[in-house]
Amino acid sequence: MALPDSFIQELIARNDVESVISAYVPLRRRGRNLVGLCPFHGEKTASFTVYPETASFYCFGCHVGGDVITFIKQIESLEYMDAVRFLADRSGMKMPENSRENEQTSRMRVRILEINREAARLFHQVLYQPEGKIALDYYHSRGYTDSTIRRFGLGYAPDSWDFLIKALRQKGYYPEELKEAFLAAKGRNGGYYDVYRNRVIIPIIDVRGAVVGFGGRVLDDAKPKYINTENTLVYNKRRNLFALNFAKNTGKELNICEGYMDAIAMHQAGFTNTVAALGTAFPEEQVQLIARYADRVNLIFDADLAGREATQRAIANLRKTGLDVRVVSIPDGKDPDEYIKRNGPEAFRRLLEGSANAVEYRLLEIGKNYDIRSSNGKILYFKEAAKVLAELDSPVERDVYAGRLSELLGISKEAILQEVEGNRRGKQRAAAKQQLQTLVRQESKELRQVNADAAAHPRAANAEESLLGTLILHPDYFKQIKPILSPEQMVTAFNRELYTRLLERYQQGLMLELSFLSVDYDEAQMAYITRMVRDAKERVLTPEDAVTFATIIRDEHALKGLADPANATDEELLKMMETLRARKKK
């Protein structure tokens, strides 16, 4: 029986893959991943790897792999539903009474996505009508160009109680459905009214390119300043970042600021690798999302107390992923938008280049709490600073910062390092001295048994695996792939079935993470799929790469359909030669 996607999402979020597996396997951090001795086969050298970014694990020795549900299935010898129940009990969740996500819910999800798309169009169109002039003037007053306004789909909700309800009713959408999308609310008299009225509208677009929610800002200083979409069937702010749809393909560095307006201003100034956090809590889901697209993160939050606390939370959560986290301090407590307007993009670029790393920032923040000119203040600061240094995995980093503290406080470097080591003692730390050796990709018998006909079509199978792993990591690539590759053109049986499954989930607006696949696939199949994702992640594949894989698959499918040369007619031989020549040119 199928479980609701929303339940599986929360289950995985509450059962972090690292914390679950570490209860069974001692893990050491190695770069951005964790390694340990495989619990499923005897070994002396660690070949069992946990990938926090994709919430998965894989053993290079016995080729077992999958998500956290797969791990519990195997380690506890449970069936799928029992493994889910095990994790639900572990995290204090109640199993759904009705485990089948009914068709009505699925249809509603599709309707909400359609409603959001139509609403975004209407809000944007209003900007260029007489009643929208006030909002267009507002955008221009902030320095936004017409190009930026179009790029982000910015709009305006007129000062009307039922503008959107009436407009969408004409398109076949009902007020009850708008309420599910958080675009309408029910009044005391039983009628419905628009949630967004007399507000500029910022659409929230996910990495698939779908409008999943909205932010609505007042034009003056009235309260509440913002109204944001609450959780719906298609939107959860914990699992989204504003402008990630633009920033995700700009490289491996992300700027993270607080609000929509700062992010838009930074994009206009050329910093297109900028996203905005939809809140300041930085939950695990957002951390995993950031880690998927970045190696380095620049935090650009306000200098007020709330901003500093958000920065500390972000550092604490992002540090666990092994990301290079840096903090950008803007002079005079200005926000990025204001600073760029006054000083220009180049001045802001210099701020980015001179950003403090997470350790430097934390030491500076601690220093604000103590007067190190006094003996007591110096000791208290030293104690706090030593705790920060104790969290560093690199002995070199600890040594460097101990030297700086020694100069600042007049305390011997040896005494500082002794205090640091005292804080570290008793805690398991990732102190790996060498990177995991790059292993030659070897297909085990277990993996090949999953997709038995891959041996007969190695070129097609390799392209299929690369494409499928890429699509799981980047569902938005389906936009380019869906029109050029049908499921029937997949050459090998298992990959054809998996592609069909992924395409169905994509068309329904469902997520494609590994955890949503484990219900339909056994342990060997999940290991096969996990390896696809791992390989695609390591190769950092682009939409162009995905199109190339699809083209190879189509060519191989065409070849597979050709007759045996020994028994072919002249016409079939000519077709075969043309196909082979075309493949050779690629």
XYZ file of C-alpha atoms in Angstrom:
586
model
C 0.000 0.000 0.000
C 1.286 3.418 -0.955
C 2.052 5.918 1.763
C 1.409 9.652 1.223
C 4.435 11.498 -0.107
C 4.021 14.086 2.633
C 4.384 11.357 5.273
C 7.530 9.923 3.656
C 9.023 13.425 3.374
C 8.552 14.044 7.085
C 9.743 10.538 7.977
C 13.036 11.044 6.106
C 13.474 14.545 7.536
C 13.041 13.240 11.097
C 15.302 10.238 10.526
C 18.501 11.783 9.261
C 20.515 9.125 7.422
C 23.659 9.895 9.423
C 22.022 9.605 12.842
C 20.143 6.410 11.946
C 23.109 4.564 10.462
C 25.577 5.759 13.114
C 23.519 3.850 15.705
C 24.680 0.661 13.965
C 27.959 1.651 12.307
C 30.742 3.854 13.751
C 31.191 6.531 11.083
C 34.063 8.908 10.350
C 33.719 12.021 8.243
C 35.717 11.953 5.047
C 35.233 15.165 3.145
C 31.503 15.731 2.716
C 30.616 12.066 3.248
C 31.002 9.547 6.077
C 32.669 6.141 5.989
C 32.703 3.038 8.173
C 33.012 -0.737 8.140
C 30.130 -2.304 6.244
C 27.612 -4.051 8.557
C 26.495 -6.341 5.728
C 29.806 -8.086 4.995
C 33.099 -8.613 6.807
C 35.885 -6.163 5.959
C 38.939 -4.554 7.538
C 39.085 -1.469 5.306
C 36.069 0.832 5.343
C 34.174 0.695 2.052
C 30.741 1.639 3.427
C 29.895 5.259 2.567
C 27.033 7.466 3.753
C 26.053 10.410 1.532
C 24.191 13.031 3.629
C 23.472 15.190 0.567
C 21.369 12.508 -1.115
C 20.293 10.805 2.151
C 21.691 7.502 0.931
C 24.395 4.885 1.554
C 26.454 2.561 -0.622
C 29.043 -0.157 -0.008
C 31.787 -0.439 -2.603
C 32.580 -3.925 -1.345
C 29.282 -5.806 -1.404
C 27.335 -3.269 -3.526
C 24.510 -2.830 -1.033
C 22.924 0.603 -1.100
C 19.771 2.670 -0.838
C 18.022 5.137 1.443
C 17.437 5.065 5.192
C 14.352 2.846 4.809
C 16.357 0.327 2.785
C 19.053 0.346 5.465
C 16.580 -0.450 8.253
C 14.940 -3.151 6.112
C 18.262 -4.931 5.758
C 19.881 -4.314 9.140
C 16.709 -5.261 11.072
C 15.472 -7.873 8.556
C 12.115 -6.147 8.144
C 9.579 -5.790 5.358
C 9.087 -2.324 3.886
C 6.053 -1.302 5.961
C 7.640 -2.649 9.137
C 10.798 -0.636 8.417
C 8.682 2.488 7.929
C 6.866 1.773 11.193
C 10.240 1.268 12.920
C 11.421 4.719 11.783
C 8.058 6.299 12.628
C 8.269 4.944 16.188
C 11.882 6.111 16.434
C 10.917 9.669 15.569
C 7.581 9.846 17.382
C 5.444 9.861 14.243
C 2.041 8.269 13.916
C 1.470 5.981 10.951
C -1.273 7.225 8.607
C -4.611 5.553 9.242
C -5.248 5.348 5.525
C -1.973 4.422 3.863
C -3.168 4.844 0.272
C -2.774 8.339 -1.142
C -6.078 8.593 -2.937
C -6.634 9.865 -6.421
C -8.422 12.939 -5.122
C -5.274 14.143 -3.350
C -3.188 13.504 -6.448
C -5.637 15.442 -8.609
C -5.683 18.298 -6.114
C -1.895 18.548 -6.259
C -2.043 18.945 -10.035
C -4.867 21.497 -9.739
C -2.906 23.594 -7.238
C 0.086 23.728 -9.579
C -2.222 24.837 -12.406
C -3.881 27.439 -10.175
C -0.519 28.818 -9.071
C 0.645 29.101 -12.675
C -2.511 30.947 -13.741
C -2.418 33.201 -10.666
C 1.199 34.164 -11.366
C 0.258 35.101 -14.939
C -2.680 37.205 -13.786
C -0.679 39.021 -11.105
C 2.035 39.810 -13.661
C -0.459 41.033 -16.275
C -2.070 43.412 -13.782
C 1.248 45.266 -13.452
C 0.795 46.681 -16.942
C -2.812 47.720 -16.455
C -3.940 51.034 -14.894
C -4.633 49.502 -11.465
C -1.137 48.024 -11.447
C 0.749 51.274 -12.031
C 1.256 51.801 -8.296
C 3.058 48.452 -8.046
C 5.095 48.974 -11.218
C 6.210 52.346 -9.845
C 7.160 50.617 -6.604
C 9.351 48.085 -8.411
C 11.003 50.851 -10.415
C 11.592 52.852 -7.229
C 13.570 49.895 -5.898
C 15.701 50.042 -9.017
C 14.313 46.912 -10.667
C 14.473 46.962 -14.448
C 11.651 45.698 -16.641
C 13.886 42.781 -17.570
C 14.248 41.806 -13.896
C 10.505 42.174 -13.342
C 9.819 39.796 -16.223
C 12.592 37.362 -15.246
C 11.162 36.852 -11.759
C 7.530 37.072 -12.897
C 6.846 39.849 -10.381
C 3.253 40.988 -10.132
C 0.575 42.832 -8.213
C -2.596 41.753 -6.412
C -5.156 44.589 -6.798
C -6.933 46.124 -3.827
C -9.939 43.860 -4.296
C -11.553 41.194 -2.148
C -12.272 38.829 -5.037
C -10.143 39.785 -8.073
C -8.353 36.440 -8.220
C -11.371 34.346 -7.246
C -13.434 35.808 -10.101
C -10.628 35.637 -12.668
C -9.786 32.012 -11.925
C -13.454 31.000 -11.673
C -13.758 31.977 -15.327
C -10.918 29.550 -16.058
C -12.660 26.679 -14.280
C -11.063 26.853 -10.821
C -13.199 26.958 -7.689
C -12.732 29.047 -4.505
C -12.390 25.855 -2.467
C -9.418 24.897 -4.645
C -7.865 28.352 -4.271
C -8.138 27.903 -0.521
C -6.084 24.687 -0.800
C -3.457 26.723 -2.682
C -3.513 29.442 0.037
C -4.765 31.991 -2.483
C -8.239 32.325 -0.961
C -9.602 32.202 2.567
C -13.055 31.536 3.966
C -14.812 34.401 5.715
C -17.099 34.323 8.742
C -20.175 34.491 6.524
C -19.079 31.388 4.627
C -17.914 33.232 1.528
C -14.378 33.341 0.138
C -11.985 36.262 -0.328
C -8.531 36.769 -1.846
C -5.594 36.269 0.530
C -3.407 38.733 -1.387
C -4.829 42.241 -1.728
C -2.972 45.453 -2.595
C 0.395 43.724 -2.409
C 3.291 43.262 -4.775
C 3.602 39.567 -5.564
C 6.774 37.479 -5.777
C 6.223 33.967 -7.180
C 8.198 31.158 -5.522
C 9.414 28.768 -8.220
C 10.949 25.392 -7.417
C 13.890 23.753 -9.191
C 11.456 22.031 -11.563
C 10.243 25.425 -12.774
C 6.811 25.088 -11.152
C 5.185 27.972 -9.264
C 4.673 26.462 -5.811
C 3.858 29.537 -3.727
C 3.899 33.310 -3.381
C 5.237 36.084 -1.218
C 3.109 39.214 -0.967
C 4.607 42.494 0.301
C 2.756 45.653 1.287
C 3.501 48.862 -0.613
C 3.909 50.880 2.589
C 4.889 50.121 6.187
C 1.627 48.444 7.147
C 1.615 45.169 9.044
C 1.989 42.371 8.324
C 4.760 43.375 5.949
C 4.682 40.005 4.181
C 2.096 37.318 3.636
C 3.694 34.085 2.492
C 2.161 30.869 1.237
C 1.635 28.426 4.075
C 2.242 24.706 3.633
C 0.186 23.180 0.836
C 0.242 19.911 -1.078
C 2.917 21.383 -3.372
C 4.831 23.729 -1.070
C 6.768 23.515 2.169
C 9.131 26.368 2.976
C 11.499 23.948 4.731
C 12.183 22.280 1.384
C 12.574 25.341 -0.836
C 14.911 28.277 -1.416
C 13.798 31.365 -3.307
C 15.581 31.837 -6.684
C 17.242 28.417 -6.554
C 15.614 27.751 -9.928
C 18.033 30.355 -11.348
C 21.021 29.788 -9.061
C 21.229 25.990 -9.223
C 23.208 25.854 -12.462
C 25.571 28.801 -11.886
C 28.402 26.826 -10.270
C 29.229 25.357 -6.881
C 28.992 28.551 -4.812
C 25.786 30.024 -3.390
C 25.092 33.380 -1.757
C 22.322 33.070 0.838
C 20.473 36.190 1.967
C 17.358 36.715 4.059
C 14.652 38.113 1.824
C 13.134 38.050 -1.633
C 14.021 41.666 -2.392
C 17.695 41.265 -1.502
C 17.938 38.164 -3.684
C 16.285 39.898 -6.642
C 18.557 42.940 -6.297
C 21.643 40.734 -6.180
C 20.581 38.842 -9.294
C 20.062 42.126 -11.132
C 23.552 43.227 -10.051
C 25.033 40.093 -11.599
C 25.172 37.799 -8.549
C 22.964 35.140 -10.121
C 24.147 32.463 -7.686
C 22.040 34.040 -4.923
C 19.117 32.455 -3.089
C 16.950 33.615 -0.205
C 16.140 31.482 2.821
C 12.390 31.200 3.295
C 12.722 31.705 7.037
C 15.670 31.790 9.431
C 15.517 28.337 11.033
C 17.668 26.530 8.439
C 16.084 23.093 8.912
C 17.751 19.882 7.768
C 15.756 19.833 4.529
C 17.149 23.216 3.442
C 20.661 22.224 4.467
C 20.478 19.122 2.266
C 19.110 21.215 -0.594
C 21.980 23.700 -0.295
C 24.566 20.926 -0.101
C 23.181 19.401 -3.280
C 24.048 22.498 -5.310
C 27.028 24.079 -3.543
C 30.506 23.444 -2.194
C 30.866 26.969 -0.779
C 28.220 29.135 0.863
C 28.340 32.873 1.586
C 25.883 33.883 4.335
C 24.610 37.456 3.924
C 22.173 38.163 6.738
C 21.136 41.348 8.515
C 23.387 42.672 11.262
C 20.569 42.869 13.841
C 20.146 40.306 16.622
C 17.773 38.127 14.587
C 20.191 38.145 11.659
C 23.171 37.222 13.838
C 21.232 34.389 15.458
C 20.189 33.136 12.020
C 23.823 33.223 10.918
C 24.888 31.131 13.916
C 22.136 28.577 13.232
C 23.097 28.382 9.584
C 26.783 27.880 10.425
C 25.980 25.119 12.917
C 23.738 23.238 10.486
C 25.772 23.760 7.312
C 29.068 22.853 8.984
C 27.884 19.250 9.349
C 27.858 18.856 5.563
C 31.521 19.747 5.096
C 30.639 22.868 3.096
C 32.992 25.851 3.076
C 30.829 28.365 4.963
C 31.730 32.051 4.922
C 30.028 35.112 6.393
C 29.753 38.452 4.602
C 29.545 41.480 6.898
C 28.074 44.593 5.285
C 29.307 47.927 6.724
C 26.897 50.033 8.789
C 24.424 47.166 9.048
C 23.030 47.735 5.560
C 21.271 45.019 3.605
C 22.674 43.846 0.234
C 20.087 45.772 -1.796
C 20.891 49.076 -0.092
C 24.655 48.530 -0.195
C 24.687 47.686 -3.907
C 22.570 50.741 -4.746
C 24.922 53.026 -2.858
C 28.294 51.474 -3.693
C 27.795 49.389 -6.822
C 28.269 45.693 -7.687
C 32.078 45.801 -7.684
C 32.199 47.069 -4.112
C 29.894 44.240 -3.085
C 32.050 41.746 -4.960
C 34.997 42.904 -2.852
C 32.935 42.232 0.279
C 32.353 38.683 -0.940
C 36.053 38.201 -1.624
C 36.920 39.488 1.847
C 34.309 37.448 3.683
C 35.228 35.793 6.958
C 35.093 32.049 7.218
C 32.730 30.516 9.740
C 35.408 30.151 12.430
C 36.563 33.762 12.161
C 32.982 34.979 12.326
C 32.150 32.898 15.396
C 35.280 34.059 17.211
C 34.403 37.682 16.431
C 30.846 37.195 17.679
C 32.067 35.590 20.916
C 34.488 38.476 21.383
C 31.585 40.936 21.461
C 30.407 39.351 24.724
C 33.615 39.768 26.738
C 36.044 42.506 27.688
C 39.352 40.758 27.058
C 41.216 43.628 28.699
C 40.160 42.167 32.040
C 41.519 38.873 33.340
C 38.049 37.437 33.893
C 36.858 38.477 30.422
C 39.986 37.026 28.865
C 39.472 33.652 30.590
C 35.787 33.467 29.680
C 36.506 34.346 26.054
C 39.316 31.781 25.958
C 36.999 29.030 27.245
C 34.350 29.812 24.627
C 36.852 30.164 21.793
C 38.469 26.818 22.652
C 35.095 25.126 22.169
C 34.877 26.577 18.668
C 38.366 25.336 17.792
C 37.531 21.899 19.188
C 34.932 21.485 16.458
C 37.566 21.789 13.717
C 38.532 18.493 12.129
C 41.827 19.744 10.683
C 44.858 19.818 13.035
C 46.363 22.537 10.827
C 43.312 24.751 11.264
C 43.343 24.204 15.016
C 47.036 25.100 15.108
C 46.569 28.273 13.029
C 43.673 29.583 15.113
C 45.403 28.630 18.357
C 48.315 30.798 17.207
C 45.988 33.733 16.541
C 44.316 33.356 19.927
C 47.745 33.194 21.577
C 48.705 36.549 20.050
C 45.361 38.109 20.964
C 45.138 36.868 24.553
C 48.767 36.520 25.560
C 48.216 32.854 26.436
C 50.699 30.255 25.229
C 49.750 28.350 22.114
C 50.458 25.074 23.911
C 47.969 25.910 26.678
C 45.310 26.768 24.110
C 45.830 23.525 22.182
C 45.694 21.564 25.438
C 42.326 23.145 26.253
C 41.102 22.419 22.729
C 42.129 18.764 22.937
C 40.411 18.499 26.295
C 37.184 19.642 24.640
C 37.658 17.147 21.843
C 38.364 14.197 24.127
C 35.571 11.668 24.379
C 33.933 12.856 21.147
C 34.151 10.958 17.935
C 35.721 13.282 15.372
C 36.258 13.024 11.678
C 40.057 13.101 11.340
C 40.562 11.097 8.173
C 44.142 11.589 6.818
C 43.482 10.649 3.252
C 40.668 10.784 0.751
C 38.831 7.620 -0.153
C 40.686 6.140 -3.149
C 38.891 6.530 -6.431
C 37.654 3.078 -7.222
C 37.290 1.725 -10.710
C 33.651 1.218 -11.395
C 33.042 -2.517 -11.260
C 29.679 -4.059 -11.772
C 28.945 -6.858 -9.328
C 26.880 -9.891 -10.308
C 24.129 -8.676 -7.974
C 23.884 -5.349 -9.811
C 23.898 -6.916 -13.256
C 21.188 -9.362 -12.179
C 18.925 -6.386 -11.543
C 19.214 -5.322 -15.177
C 20.095 -8.603 -16.868
C 19.999 -7.392 -20.482
C 22.506 -4.599 -19.771
C 25.377 -6.947 -20.670
C 24.001 -7.304 -24.196
C 23.629 -3.538 -24.602
C 26.465 -1.954 -22.571
C 26.517 1.391 -24.390
C 22.783 1.868 -23.982
C 22.815 0.682 -20.360
C 25.612 3.072 -19.400
C 23.807 6.009 -21.026
C 20.533 4.992 -19.362
C 22.152 4.767 -15.932
C 23.794 8.174 -16.345
C 20.519 9.723 -17.489
C 18.403 8.154 -14.734
C 20.829 9.169 -11.979
C 20.881 12.701 -13.372
C 17.076 12.929 -13.526
C 16.711 11.820 -9.902
C 19.156 14.559 -8.866
C 17.766 17.166 -11.287
C 14.066 16.535 -12.045
C 13.929 19.844 -13.940
C 16.022 18.241 -16.707
C 12.863 16.347 -17.687
C 11.832 19.504 -19.565
C 14.519 18.777 -22.141
C 14.334 14.972 -21.991
C 10.605 14.258 -22.016
C 10.017 15.575 -25.584
C 12.920 13.608 -27.079
C 12.856 10.280 -25.239
C 9.844 8.045 -24.645
C 9.906 5.135 -22.173
C 9.601 2.721 -25.088
C 12.976 3.915 -26.407
C 14.833 2.806 -23.284
C 16.776 -0.277 -24.360
C 17.090 -2.308 -21.150
C 14.051 -3.585 -19.277
C 14.716 -2.425 -15.722
C 15.858 1.036 -16.785
C 12.781 1.341 -19.000
C 10.524 0.578 -16.049
C 12.408 3.014 -13.798
C 12.285 5.794 -16.405
C 8.526 5.249 -16.745
C 8.129 5.482 -12.977
C 10.198 8.670 -12.719
C 8.337 10.274 -15.615
C 4.972 9.489 -14.013
C 6.036 11.052 -10.707
C 7.431 14.108 -12.500
C 4.188 14.643 -14.432
C 2.211 14.362 -11.188
C 4.416 16.977 -9.515
C 5.838 14.424 -7.065
C 9.373 14.317 -5.702
C 11.954 11.907 -7.142
C 14.283 11.310 -4.183
C 15.422 7.771 -3.425
C 13.105 7.497 -0.426
C 10.042 7.671 -2.667
C 11.313 4.753 -4.750
C 12.194 2.253 -2.025
C 8.566 1.168 -1.635
C 8.577 -0.247 -5.178
C 12.067 -1.746 -5.409
C 13.924 -4.447 -3.487
C 17.339 -4.109 -1.872
C 19.363 -5.090 -4.948
C 17.377 -2.732 -7.158
C 17.780 0.137 -4.680
C 21.539 -0.475 -4.623
C 21.573 -0.274 -8.423
C 19.584 2.990 -8.384
C 21.723 4.446 -5.588
C 24.870 3.804 -7.605
C 23.335 5.659 -10.554
C 22.678 8.674 -8.331
C 26.126 8.516 -6.728
C 27.897 8.416 -10.090
C 25.786 11.249 -11.506
C 26.459 13.353 -8.397
C 30.224 12.885 -8.729
C 30.195 13.830 -12.418
C 28.167 17.081 -11.963
C 26.122 16.511 -15.119
C 24.382 19.333 -17.016
C 21.144 19.450 -19.043
C 23.303 19.178 -22.166
C 24.838 15.973 -20.809
C 21.358 14.583 -20.198
C 20.354 15.341 -23.796
C 23.512 13.575 -25.000
C 22.614 10.471 -22.977
C 19.077 10.530 -24.380
C 20.436 10.776 -27.927
C 22.706 7.768 -27.365
C 19.769 5.786 -25.994
C 17.621 6.617 -29.027
C 20.428 5.587 -31.377
C 20.928 2.305 -29.537
C 17.192 1.670 -29.583
C 17.173 2.219 -33.344
C 20.066 -0.215 -33.775
C 18.361 -2.795 -31.601
C 15.370 -2.703 -33.906
C 17.414 -3.428 -37.021
C 17.479 -6.861 -38.622
C 20.315 -9.363 -38.306
C 22.831 -8.330 -41.030
C 23.134 -11.921 -42.218
C 19.433 -12.084 -43.040
C 18.765 -8.418 -43.838
C 17.363 -7.122 -47.105
C 19.238 -4.490 -49.116
C 16.911 -1.808 -47.737
C 17.504 -2.965 -44.149
C 21.270 -3.053 -44.692
C 21.190 0.521 -46.042
C 19.205 1.687 -43.025
C 21.634 -0.086 -40.711
C 24.639 1.592 -42.355
C 23.020 5.034 -42.095
C 22.314 4.520 -38.402
C 25.864 3.346 -37.718
C 27.348 6.315 -39.598
C 25.165 8.721 -37.630
C 26.263 7.157 -34.336
C 29.933 7.300 -35.342
C 29.729 11.053 -35.925
C 28.532 11.647 -32.357
